[in-house]
Coordinates of C-alpha atoms in Angstrom, one line a residue:
X1060 CA 101.6 37.3 167.9
X1061 CA 97.6 37.5 168.1
X1062 CA 98.2 40.2 165.2
X1063 CA 99.7 37.6 163.2
X1064 CA 97.1 35.3 164.0
X1065 CA 93.9 37.8 163.2
X1066 CA 95.9 38.3 159.9
X1067 CA 96.6 34.4 159.3
X1068 CA 92.4 34.4 159.8
X1069 CA 91.7 37.5 157.6
X1070 CA 94.4 36.3 154.9
X1071 CA 93.1 35.8 151.5
X1072 CA 96.5 33.9 150.1
X1073 CA 96.1 31.1 148.0
X1074 CA 96.1 28.0 150.4
X1075 CA 98.6 27.0 147.8
X1076 CA 101.2 29.3 148.8
X1077 CA 100.6 28.6 152.7
X1078 CA 103.3 27.0 154.4
X1079 CA 102.3 26.2 158.1
X1080 CA 106.2 25.7 159.5
X1081 CA 106.8 29.2 158.5
X1082 CA 104.0 30.1 159.7
X1083 CA 104.4 28.6 163.0
X1084 CA 107.8 29.7 163.5
X1085 CA 106.7 33.4 163.1
X1086 CA 103.6 32.9 165.8
X1087 CA 106.4 31.3 167.8
X1088 CA 109.8 33.0 167.1
X1089 CA 111.5 31.9 170.3
X1090 CA 110.8 30.1 173.7
X1091 CA 109.6 32.6 175.5
X1092 CA 106.4 32.7 172.9
X1093 CA 105.7 29.2 174.0
X1094 CA 103.9 30.4 177.1
X1095 CA 101.3 31.5 175.0
X1096 CA 100.1 28.0 173.5
X1097 CA 97.2 28.0 175.1
X1098 CA 95.8 31.3 174.1
X1099 CA 96.8 30.8 170.6
X1100 CA 95.1 27.4 170.6
X1101 CA 92.0 29.2 172.0
X1102 CA 91.8 31.4 170.0
X1103 CA 92.8 29.0 166.9
X1104 CA 89.6 27.2 168.4
X1105 CA 87.4 30.3 168.3
X1106 CA 88.4 31.4 164.6
X1107 CA 87.9 27.8 163.7
X1108 CA 84.0 28.2 165.5
X1109 CA 83.4 31.5 163.4
X1110 CA 84.2 29.7 160.5
X1111 CA 82.2 27.0 161.0
X1112 CA 79.2 29.3 161.7
X1113 CA 80.1 31.2 158.6
X1114 CA 80.1 28.4 156.6
X1115 CA 76.8 27.1 158.1
X1116 CA 75.2 30.7 157.4
X1117 CA 76.2 30.7 154.5
X1118 CA 75.2 27.0 153.4
X1119 CA 72.0 28.2 155.3
X1120 CA 71.7 31.2 153.1
X1121 CA 72.4 29.2 150.0
X1122 CA 69.9 27.2 151.0
X1123 CA 67.2 29.5 151.2
X1124 CA 68.2 31.3 148.2
X1125 CA 67.7 27.6 146.7
X1126 CA 64.5 27.5 147.9
X1127 CA 63.6 31.3 147.1
X1128 CA 64.8 30.5 143.6
X1129 CA 62.3 27.5 143.2
X1130 CA 59.8 29.6 144.5
X1131 CA 60.6 32.2 141.9
X1132 CA 60.4 29.6 139.1
X1133 CA 57.4 27.8 140.1
X1134 CA 55.6 31.3 140.3
X1135 CA 57.4 32.0 137.2
X1136 CA 55.6 28.9 135.1
X1137 CA 52.1 29.4 137.2
X1138 CA 52.8 32.9 135.7
X1139 CA 53.4 31.6 132.3
X1140 CA 50.7 29.4 132.5
X1141 CA 48.1 31.9 133.4
X1142 CA 49.6 34.0 130.6
X1143 CA 48.9 31.1 128.2
X1144 CA 45.5 30.6 129.8
X1145 CA 44.2 34.2 128.8
X1146 CA 45.9 34.6 125.7
X1147 CA 44.2 31.0 124.8
X1148 CA 40.9 32.7 126.2
X1149 CA 41.4 35.7 124.1
X1150 CA 41.9 33.6 120.9
X1151 CA 39.1 32.0 121.4
X1152 CA 36.9 35.2 122.1
X1153 CA 38.9 36.7 119.2
X1154 CA 37.4 33.7 117.0
X1155 CA 33.9 33.8 118.8
X1156 CA 33.8 37.5 117.7
X1157 CA 34.5 36.7 114.3
X1158 CA 32.0 34.1 114.1
X1159 CA 29.7 36.6 115.8
X1160 CA 30.3 38.8 113.0
X1161 CA 29.4 36.7 110.2
X1162 CA 26.3 35.7 111.9
X1163 CA 25.5 39.4 112.1
X1164 CA 26.6 39.8 108.8
X1165 CA 24.6 36.9 107.3
X1166 CA 21.6 38.4 109.5
X1167 CA 22.0 41.5 107.8
X1168 CA 21.9 40.1 104.4
X1169 CA 19.0 38.5 105.4
X1170 CA 17.2 41.9 106.8
X1171 CA 18.4 43.3 103.6
X1172 CA 16.7 40.7 101.3
X1173 CA 13.7 40.8 103.6
X1174 CA 13.2 44.5 103.1
X1175 CA 14.1 44.7 99.6
X1176 CA 11.0 41.4 98.9
X1177 CA 9.0 43.6 101.5
X1178 CA 9.4 46.7 99.8
X1179 CA 8.2 44.5 96.7
X1180 CA 5.5 43.3 98.1
X1181 CA 4.0 46.5 99.5
X1182 CA 5.1 48.1 96.1
X1183 CA 2.7 45.2 93.9
X1184 CA 0.1 46.1 96.9
X1185 CA -0.5 49.5 95.9
X1186 CA -0.4 48.9 92.4
X1187 CA -3.0 46.1 92.9
X1188 CA -5.3 48.5 94.9
X1189 CA -4.5 51.1 92.1
X1190 CA -5.5 48.5 89.6
X1191 CA -8.8 47.6 91.5
X1192 CA -9.8 51.4 92.0
X1193 CA -9.1 52.3 88.6
X1194 CA -10.9 48.9 87.3
X1195 CA -14.4 49.7 89.3
X1196 CA -14.0 53.3 88.1
X1197 CA -13.7 52.3 84.6
X1198 CA -16.9 50.2 85.0
X1199 CA -18.7 52.7 86.4
X1200 CA -17.5 55.5 83.6
X1201 CA -18.4 52.5 81.1
X1202 CA -21.9 51.9 82.4
X1203 CA -22.5 55.6 82.3
X1204 CA -20.7 56.1 78.9
X1205 CA -18.7 59.3 80.8
X1206 CA -15.9 58.8 77.9
X1207 CA -13.7 61.4 79.3
X1208 CA -13.4 59.6 83.0
X1209 CA -13.4 56.6 81.3
X1210 CA -10.6 57.6 79.2
X1211 CA -8.5 58.8 82.3
X1212 CA -9.2 55.7 83.8
X1213 CA -8.4 53.2 80.9
X1214 CA -5.0 54.8 81.0
X1215 CA -4.2 54.5 84.2
X1216 CA -5.3 50.7 84.4
X1217 CA -3.0 49.9 81.7
X1218 CA -0.2 51.7 83.1
X1219 CA -0.4 49.7 86.5
X1220 CA -0.9 46.3 84.1
X1221 CA 2.6 47.2 82.9
X1222 CA 3.9 47.5 85.9
X1223 CA 2.5 43.9 87.0
X1224 CA 3.2 42.3 84.3
X1225 CA 5.9 39.8 85.7
X1226 CA 2.9 39.0 88.0
X1227 CA 0.3 38.0 85.6
X1228 CA 0.7 33.9 86.5
X1229 CA -1.0 34.8 89.5
X1230 CA -4.5 33.9 89.1
X1231 CA -5.7 36.8 90.8
X1232 CA -3.7 39.7 89.1
X1233 CA -4.4 37.6 86.0
X1234 CA -8.1 37.6 86.4
X1235 CA -8.0 41.8 87.4
X1236 CA -5.8 41.9 83.7
X1237 CA -8.5 40.1 81.7
X1238 CA -11.3 41.9 83.4
X1239 CA -9.5 45.3 82.4
X1240 CA -9.1 44.1 78.9
X1241 CA -12.8 42.8 78.5
X1242 CA -13.8 46.6 79.6
X1243 CA -11.1 48.3 77.3
X1244 CA -12.4 46.1 74.5
X1245 CA -16.1 46.8 75.7
X1246 CA -15.5 50.7 76.1
X1247 CA -13.9 50.8 72.6
X1248 CA -16.5 49.0 71.1
X1249 CA -19.0 51.0 72.9
X1250 CA -17.3 54.2 72.0
X1251 CA -16.6 53.5 68.2
X1252 CA -20.6 52.3 67.9
X1253 CA -21.3 55.8 69.1
X1254 CA -19.2 57.8 66.7
X1255 CA -20.7 55.6 64.0
X1256 CA -23.8 56.8 64.7
X1257 CA -23.0 60.6 64.9
X1258 CA -21.8 59.9 61.0
X1259 CA -25.7 59.4 60.1
X1260 CA -27.1 62.2 61.8
X1261 CA -28.5 64.7 59.6
X1262 CA -28.1 67.5 61.9
X1263 CA -25.0 68.4 62.9
X1264 CA -26.5 70.5 66.0
X1265 CA -27.9 67.5 67.3
X1266 CA -24.2 66.2 67.8
X1267 CA -22.3 65.9 71.2
X1268 CA -19.2 67.6 70.5
X1269 CA -17.9 67.0 73.7
X1270 CA -18.6 63.4 73.6
X1271 CA -17.7 62.5 70.5
X1272 CA -14.1 64.0 71.8
X1273 CA -14.2 61.9 75.0
X1274 CA -14.9 59.2 72.7
X1275 CA -11.8 59.9 70.3
X1276 CA -9.8 59.7 73.7
X1277 CA -11.0 56.6 75.0
X1278 CA -9.7 55.1 71.6
X1279 CA -6.4 57.2 72.1
X1280 CA -6.3 55.6 75.6
X1281 CA -7.3 52.0 74.3
X1282 CA -4.1 52.3 71.9
X1283 CA -6.9 51.0 69.6
X1284 CA -5.5 51.8 66.1
X1285 CA -7.3 49.1 64.2
X1286 CA -10.5 50.5 65.3
X1287 CA -9.1 54.1 64.3
X1288 CA -8.6 52.8 60.8
X1289 CA -11.8 51.3 60.7
X1290 CA -13.5 54.3 61.8
X1291 CA -11.2 56.7 59.4
X1292 CA -12.9 54.2 56.4
X1293 CA -16.1 54.4 57.8
X1294 CA -15.9 58.4 58.0
X1295 CA -14.5 58.7 54.3
X1296 CA -17.2 56.1 53.5
X1297 CA -19.8 58.0 54.6
X1298 CA -19.0 61.5 54.1
X1299 CA -17.2 61.3 50.4
X1300 CA -17.2 58.0 49.2
X1301 CA -20.9 57.3 49.6
X1302 CA -22.0 61.0 48.3
X1303 CA -19.6 61.0 45.7
X1304 CA -21.2 57.6 44.2
X1305 CA -24.9 58.9 44.9
X1306 CA -23.7 61.8 42.4
X1307 CA -22.1 60.2 40.0
X1308 CA -23.7 57.0 40.0
X1309 CA -24.5 55.5 35.9
X1310 CA -28.2 57.0 36.1
X1311 CA -26.8 60.9 36.5
X1312 CA -26.3 62.9 33.7
X1313 CA -23.1 63.7 35.2
X1314 CA -21.5 60.6 35.2
X1315 CA -21.0 60.5 31.4
X1316 CA -17.7 60.5 29.9
X1317 CA -18.1 64.5 28.6
X1318 CA -18.7 65.5 31.9
X1319 CA -15.5 63.6 33.7
X1320 CA -14.1 67.0 34.0
X1321 CA -16.9 67.9 36.4
X1322 CA -15.7 65.3 38.9
X1323 CA -12.3 67.0 39.5

């Protein structure tokens, strides 16, 4: 009988198929079995108490699971919020980094421009220094009529002036350029006059050939083509035309028509 009761307690049969009358008849099949009613009742009460304990334990565990699930959900939400904040922080850092890169790029462009301007300024100052030195040396060689040195100084000064043409609007640069051109004209006229004087010297051995060569170098350096042409015309007149006119002037016998062949 006890075994049947235990089987009942452990039976997983669906309640819809359970018949209590059949079950009671199975536990108490005869009158003798009724002697154990108290024991059966006690056993049933014990089983009921055990079931109550299991139900309470299951409910408690369910509540604990619910609380744990809620805590896990809350922790998950907190972790998600933390993750979102981290992502937002990374996005802001990336944005700041991009802005920093842009600023660095702009600064590099400004530095490159400053470097370029500084290099140009240094180059201009170097050219100005060369121009000042060439101008001072040109003045000295002009005073001493050192045409060889003067031609070199003049050539160097004119080359530097070509490099400084776009800065000619600056007053100091403009004044320095005008000064070089004045020296150029002065030196050209001086060299030309010395060359003209050499044409009328009666004795060629008294001429300073090297000085005359250097004077020609001055005319070449000054690119004074008009002066050179004028000098060549004077040279032709002095050395050829004037002698020709003197030899064949009307008062001379060889100037008559019957002596025309002797002219050629």
